Amino acid sequence: RKEVEQDPGPFNVPEGATVAFNCTYSNSASQSFFWYRQDCRKEPKLLMSVYSSGNEDGRFTAQLNRASQYISLLIRDSKLSDSATYLCVVNPIGGSQGNLIFGKGTKLSVKP
Amino acid sequence: EAGVTQSPTHLIKTRGQQVTLRCSPISGHTSVYWYQQALGLGLQFLLWYDEGEERNRGNFPPRFSGRQFPNYSSELNVNALELEDSALYLCASTTDSRIFGSGTQLSVL
């Protein structure tokens, strides 16, 4: 099983659609979790951290299921500007010592 | 506040050459992380420097090396370049998550 696994997509959705991305991780002791957004040939940018209780930031909702070792990202009311690759990221031991494990990303394309 | 800065933005080299990439972390941050992102692949951890010392290393050959200076800036050196070294090289700082610089796109011909 890969350390962090994501559906590569692409997800092609119309503007205004709701889209969900899933991610699974193999290390049950992993401490912290993130979603990053990466535009083509640009650096990844932190979208949001993922907390056990679930968290929301505007149109974006992230959820963590430790029992199933599963992370999700929900995007509501998709905008054209949401088109990007979304990276699921796991910090196996937390803090600065952790080598963050990056998924390969899920590509989202929002169409007019 | 300046973010993570990297130079150069682009490089073209030929096989067998050597290259040096540079990074300055966010002001006040002592750690620098280096990652490689080859086309179509995920980010691969290369090196972690903190307080001038190499703290951890990813699964890369010894021709990938680096150092961190007293001002916490860092260099990544790649010797004997191979075609498969063509990639976006990213530097990052911060602790639990990472904040990335804009990267150096290296093309090896």
mmCIF file of C-alpha atoms in Angstrom:
data_model
loop_
_atom_site.group_PDB
_atom_site.id
_atom_site.type_symbol
_atom_site.label_atom_id
_atom_site.label_comp_id
_atom_site.label_asym_id
_atom_site.label_seq_id
_atom_site.Cartn_x
_atom_site.Cartn_y
_atom_site.Cartn_z
ATOM 1 C CA ARG A 1 0.000 0.000 0.000
ATOM 2 C CA LYS A 2 1.347 3.437 -0.957
ATOM 3 C CA GLU A 3 2.031 5.815 1.912
ATOM 4 C CA VAL A 4 -0.410 8.418 0.630
ATOM 5 C CA GLU A 5 -2.771 7.520 -2.153
ATOM 6 C CA GLN A 6 -5.064 9.762 -4.155
ATOM 7 C CA ASP A 7 -7.249 9.348 -7.215
ATOM 8 C CA PRO A 8 -5.256 11.214 -9.895
ATOM 9 C CA GLY A 9 -8.379 12.330 -11.730
ATOM 10 C CA PRO A 10 -8.853 14.455 -13.679
ATOM 11 C CA PHE A 11 -12.134 15.568 -12.220
ATOM 12 C CA ASN A 12 -13.938 17.665 -14.818
ATOM 13 C CA VAL A 13 -16.833 19.548 -13.264
ATOM 14 C CA PRO A 14 -19.029 22.499 -14.258
ATOM 15 C CA GLU A 15 -18.941 25.768 -12.377
ATOM 16 C CA GLY A 16 -21.094 25.642 -9.286
ATOM 17 C CA ALA A 17 -20.697 21.900 -8.803
ATOM 18 C CA THR A 18 -19.703 20.234 -5.562
ATOM 19 C CA VAL A 19 -16.704 17.957 -5.809
ATOM 20 C CA ALA A 20 -15.042 15.678 -3.275
ATOM 21 C CA PHE A 21 -11.518 14.301 -3.190
ATOM 22 C CA ASN A 22 -10.407 11.378 -1.104
ATOM 23 C CA CYS A 23 -7.039 10.332 0.192
ATOM 24 C CA THR A 24 -5.867 7.315 2.144
ATOM 25 C CA TYR A 25 -2.673 6.967 4.154
ATOM 26 C CA SER A 26 -0.877 3.868 5.337
ATOM 27 C CA ASN A 27 0.769 4.944 8.618
ATOM 28 C CA SER A 28 -1.847 4.717 11.332
ATOM 29 C CA ALA A 29 0.360 6.735 13.703
ATOM 30 C CA SER A 30 0.435 9.784 11.430
ATOM 31 C CA GLN A 31 0.063 12.992 13.347
ATOM 32 C CA SER A 32 -0.997 15.813 11.099
ATOM 33 C CA PHE A 33 -2.642 16.227 7.761
ATOM 34 C CA PHE A 34 -2.973 18.907 5.129
ATOM 35 C CA TRP A 35 -4.415 19.739 1.767
ATOM 36 C CA TYR A 36 -2.268 21.720 -0.620
ATOM 37 C CA ARG A 37 -3.163 23.283 -3.931
ATOM 38 C CA GLN A 38 -0.684 23.310 -6.801
ATOM 39 C CA ASP A 39 -1.126 25.217 -10.039
ATOM 40 C CA CYS A 40 0.713 24.032 -13.133
ATOM 41 C CA ARG A 41 4.501 24.453 -12.767
ATOM 42 C CA LYS A 42 4.065 26.423 -9.552
ATOM 43 C CA GLU A 43 4.882 25.653 -5.961
ATOM 44 C CA PRO A 44 2.320 23.900 -3.750
ATOM 45 C CA LYS A 45 0.437 26.237 -1.439
ATOM 46 C CA LEU A 46 -1.180 25.237 1.817
ATOM 47 C CA LEU A 47 -4.938 25.180 1.408
ATOM 48 C CA MET A 48 -5.894 23.977 4.844
ATOM 49 C CA SER A 49 -4.906 21.761 7.702
ATOM 50 C CA VAL A 50 -7.150 18.820 8.498
ATOM 51 C CA TYR A 51 -8.319 18.372 12.073
ATOM 52 C CA SER A 52 -9.917 15.344 13.691
ATOM 53 C CA SER A 53 -13.122 17.236 14.287
ATOM 54 C CA GLY A 54 -13.308 18.326 10.672
ATOM 55 C CA ASN A 55 -12.879 21.911 9.603
ATOM 56 C CA GLU A 56 -14.295 24.350 7.133
ATOM 57 C CA ASP A 57 -12.859 27.369 5.353
ATOM 58 C CA GLY A 58 -15.412 29.086 3.182
ATOM 59 C CA ARG A 59 -16.347 26.715 0.362
ATOM 60 C CA PHE A 60 -13.795 24.119 1.471
ATOM 61 C CA THR A 61 -14.405 21.404 4.052
ATOM 62 C CA ALA A 62 -11.803 18.903 5.180
ATOM 63 C CA GLN A 63 -12.466 15.764 7.175
ATOM 64 C CA LEU A 64 -10.274 13.146 8.798
ATOM 65 C CA ASN A 65 -11.229 9.589 9.661
ATOM 66 C CA ARG A 66 -8.382 8.106 11.683
ATOM 67 C CA ALA A 67 -10.042 4.705 12.028
ATOM 68 C CA SER A 68 -10.214 4.308 8.263
ATOM 69 C CA GLN A 69 -7.025 6.304 7.622
ATOM 70 C CA TYR A 70 -8.889 8.498 5.243
ATOM 71 C CA ILE A 71 -8.913 12.233 4.512
ATOM 72 C CA SER A 72 -11.344 14.118 2.347
ATOM 73 C CA LEU A 73 -11.706 17.550 0.812
ATOM 74 C CA LEU A 74 -15.071 18.898 -0.291
ATOM 75 C CA ILE A 75 -15.320 21.945 -2.536
ATOM 76 C CA ARG A 76 -18.742 23.534 -2.843
ATOM 77 C CA ASP A 77 -19.864 25.961 -5.558
ATOM 78 C CA SER A 78 -16.779 25.326 -7.689
ATOM 79 C CA LYS A 79 -15.178 28.310 -9.388
ATOM 80 C CA LEU A 80 -13.063 28.381 -12.522
ATOM 81 C CA SER A 81 -10.197 29.514 -10.311
ATOM 82 C CA ASP A 82 -10.390 26.267 -8.332
ATOM 83 C CA SER A 83 -8.859 24.440 -11.299
ATOM 84 C CA ALA A 84 -5.591 23.033 -9.984
ATOM 85 C CA THR A 85 -4.042 19.878 -8.584
ATOM 86 C CA TYR A 86 -4.894 19.135 -4.959
ATOM 87 C CA LEU A 87 -2.267 17.363 -2.903
ATOM 88 C CA CYS A 88 -3.014 15.314 0.168
ATOM 89 C CA VAL A 89 -0.148 15.577 2.650
ATOM 90 C CA VAL A 90 0.611 13.581 5.779
ATOM 91 C CA ASN A 91 3.147 14.325 8.493
ATOM 92 C CA PRO A 92 3.941 10.892 9.952
ATOM 93 C CA ILE A 93 5.467 12.018 13.230
ATOM 94 C CA GLY A 94 4.388 15.604 13.519
ATOM 95 C CA GLY A 95 6.372 18.753 14.074
ATOM 96 C CA SER A 96 9.409 19.835 12.158
ATOM 97 C CA GLN A 97 11.107 16.448 12.152
ATOM 98 C CA GLY A 98 8.482 14.867 10.003
ATOM 99 C CA ASN A 99 9.233 14.313 6.387
ATOM 100 C CA LEU A 100 5.927 15.273 4.931
ATOM 101 C CA ILE A 101 4.566 12.583 2.649
ATOM 102 C CA PHE A 102 2.898 14.044 -0.408
ATOM 103 C CA GLY A 103 0.313 12.311 -2.494
ATOM 104 C CA LYS A 104 0.672 12.639 -6.239
ATOM 105 C CA GLY A 105 -2.351 14.866 -6.373
ATOM 106 C CA THR A 106 -5.829 14.961 -7.831
ATOM 107 C CA LYS A 107 -6.330 17.202 -10.817
ATOM 108 C CA LEU A 108 -9.466 19.334 -10.880
ATOM 109 C CA SER A 109 -10.711 21.148 -13.950
ATOM 110 C CA VAL A 110 -13.711 23.432 -13.525
ATOM 111 C CA LYS A 111 -15.433 24.292 -16.783
ATOM 112 C CA PRO A 112 -17.751 27.210 -17.573
ATOM 113 C CA GLU B 1 7.666 39.620 5.552
ATOM 114 C CA ALA B 2 9.591 37.889 2.782
ATOM 115 C CA GLY B 3 8.646 34.309 2.125
ATOM 116 C CA VAL B 4 10.915 31.518 0.984
ATOM 117 C CA THR B 5 13.096 32.678 -1.871
ATOM 118 C CA GLN B 6 14.855 30.489 -4.418
ATOM 119 C CA SER B 7 17.264 31.128 -7.248
ATOM 120 C CA PRO B 8 17.606 30.733 -10.101
ATOM 121 C CA THR B 9 14.080 30.216 -11.407
ATOM 122 C CA HIS B 10 15.200 28.210 -14.423
ATOM 123 C CA LEU B 11 18.331 26.322 -15.396
ATOM 124 C CA ILE B 12 19.359 24.338 -18.429
ATOM 125 C CA LYS B 13 22.278 21.968 -18.079
ATOM 126 C CA THR B 14 23.718 19.032 -19.952
ATOM 127 C CA ARG B 15 24.383 15.531 -18.701
ATOM 128 C CA GLY B 16 27.445 15.255 -16.487
ATOM 129 C CA GLN B 17 27.438 18.888 -15.418
ATOM 130 C CA GLN B 18 27.043 20.136 -11.881
ATOM 131 C CA VAL B 19 24.428 22.565 -10.575
ATOM 132 C CA THR B 20 23.897 24.630 -7.431
ATOM 133 C CA LEU B 21 20.493 25.831 -6.330
ATOM 134 C CA ARG B 22 19.943 28.379 -3.598
ATOM 135 C CA CYS B 23 17.274 28.987 -0.999
ATOM 136 C CA SER B 24 16.572 31.430 1.798
ATOM 137 C CA PRO B 25 13.931 30.423 4.342
ATOM 138 C CA ILE B 26 11.368 32.683 5.904
ATOM 139 C CA SER B 27 13.058 35.211 8.162
ATOM 140 C CA GLY B 28 13.602 33.715 11.598
ATOM 141 C CA HIS B 29 13.159 30.116 10.446
ATOM 142 C CA THR B 30 16.127 27.862 11.002
ATOM 143 C CA SER B 31 14.987 24.859 8.949
ATOM 144 C CA VAL B 32 15.205 24.339 5.223
ATOM 145 C CA TYR B 33 13.686 21.395 3.392
ATOM 146 C CA TRP B 34 14.477 20.447 -0.186
ATOM 147 C CA TYR B 35 12.104 18.508 -2.437
ATOM 148 C CA GLN B 36 12.213 17.231 -5.995
ATOM 149 C CA GLN B 37 9.125 17.095 -8.183
ATOM 150 C CA ALA B 38 9.688 15.365 -11.478
ATOM 151 C CA LEU B 39 7.008 15.710 -14.140
ATOM 152 C CA GLY B 40 4.011 13.569 -13.334
ATOM 153 C CA LEU B 41 5.416 12.491 -9.978
ATOM 154 C CA GLY B 42 4.722 13.587 -6.441
ATOM 155 C CA LEU B 43 7.063 15.645 -4.330
ATOM 156 C CA GLN B 44 9.999 13.604 -3.111
ATOM 157 C CA PHE B 45 11.835 14.645 0.041
ATOM 158 C CA LEU B 46 15.532 15.301 -0.566
ATOM 159 C CA LEU B 47 17.165 16.930 2.441
ATOM 160 C CA TRP B 48 16.401 18.686 5.710
ATOM 161 C CA TYR B 49 18.773 21.192 7.277
ATOM 162 C CA ASP B 50 18.355 22.811 10.636
ATOM 163 C CA GLU B 51 20.742 25.057 12.546
ATOM 164 C CA GLY B 52 23.453 24.401 9.985
ATOM 165 C CA GLU B 53 23.288 20.620 10.210
ATOM 166 C CA GLU B 54 21.881 17.983 7.878
ATOM 167 C CA ARG B 55 19.103 16.368 9.939
ATOM 168 C CA ASN B 56 17.590 13.934 7.493
ATOM 169 C CA ARG B 57 17.970 12.744 3.966
ATOM 170 C CA GLY B 58 15.615 11.178 1.468
ATOM 171 C CA ASN B 59 16.291 8.220 -0.765
ATOM 172 C CA PHE B 60 18.591 9.974 -3.224
ATOM 173 C CA PRO B 61 22.145 9.155 -4.323
ATOM 174 C CA PRO B 62 25.145 10.914 -2.769
ATOM 175 C CA ARG B 63 25.562 13.163 -5.794
ATOM 176 C CA PHE B 64 22.706 15.142 -4.268
ATOM 177 C CA SER B 65 24.176 17.158 -1.424
ATOM 178 C CA GLY B 66 23.867 20.514 0.199
ATOM 179 C CA ARG B 67 24.663 22.716 3.092
ATOM 180 C CA GLN B 68 23.185 25.383 5.286
ATOM 181 C CA PHE B 69 24.928 28.615 6.088
ATOM 182 C CA PRO B 70 25.008 30.543 9.400
ATOM 183 C CA ASN B 71 22.279 32.860 8.091
ATOM 184 C CA TYR B 72 20.125 29.716 7.499
ATOM 185 C CA SER B 73 20.168 30.025 3.731
ATOM 186 C CA SER B 74 20.925 26.803 1.941
ATOM 187 C CA GLU B 75 22.410 25.366 -1.214
ATOM 188 C CA LEU B 76 21.504 22.175 -3.002
ATOM 189 C CA ASN B 77 24.243 20.714 -5.178
ATOM 190 C CA VAL B 78 23.723 18.053 -7.790
ATOM 191 C CA ASN B 79 26.793 16.509 -9.390
ATOM 192 C CA ALA B 80 27.071 14.419 -12.542
ATOM 193 C CA LEU B 81 23.627 15.439 -13.761
ATOM 194 C CA GLU B 82 21.464 12.803 -15.363
ATOM 195 C CA LEU B 83 18.469 13.263 -17.633
ATOM 196 C CA GLU B 84 16.110 12.075 -14.896
ATOM 197 C CA ASP B 85 17.263 14.919 -12.655
ATOM 198 C CA SER B 86 15.096 17.216 -14.749
ATOM 199 C CA ALA B 87 12.510 18.427 -12.279
ATOM 200 C CA LEU B 88 11.149 21.294 -10.235
ATOM 201 C CA TYR B 89 13.293 21.669 -7.116
ATOM 202 C CA LEU B 90 11.435 23.187 -4.218
ATOM 203 C CA CYS B 91 12.722 24.591 -0.989
ATOM 204 C CA ALA B 92 10.481 25.052 2.044
ATOM 205 C CA SER B 93 10.575 26.243 5.615
ATOM 206 C CA THR B 94 8.195 26.279 8.648
ATOM 207 C CA THR B 95 7.570 23.413 10.946
ATOM 208 C CA ASP B 96 4.457 21.268 10.940
ATOM 209 C CA SER B 97 3.333 22.225 7.464
ATOM 210 C CA ARG B 98 5.591 23.652 4.798
ATOM 211 C CA ILE B 99 5.696 26.965 2.985
ATOM 212 C CA PHE B 100 7.419 26.605 -0.363
ATOM 213 C CA GLY B 101 9.495 28.888 -2.480
ATOM 214 C CA SER B 102 8.590 29.250 -6.128
ATOM 215 C CA GLY B 103 11.127 26.624 -7.106
ATOM 216 C CA THR B 104 13.909 26.123 -9.604
ATOM 217 C CA GLN B 105 12.983 24.382 -12.830
ATOM 218 C CA LEU B 106 16.006 22.328 -13.888
ATOM 219 C CA SER B 107 16.193 20.864 -17.366
ATOM 220 C CA VAL B 108 18.978 18.402 -18.149
ATOM 221 C CA LEU B 109 19.610 17.846 -21.840
#
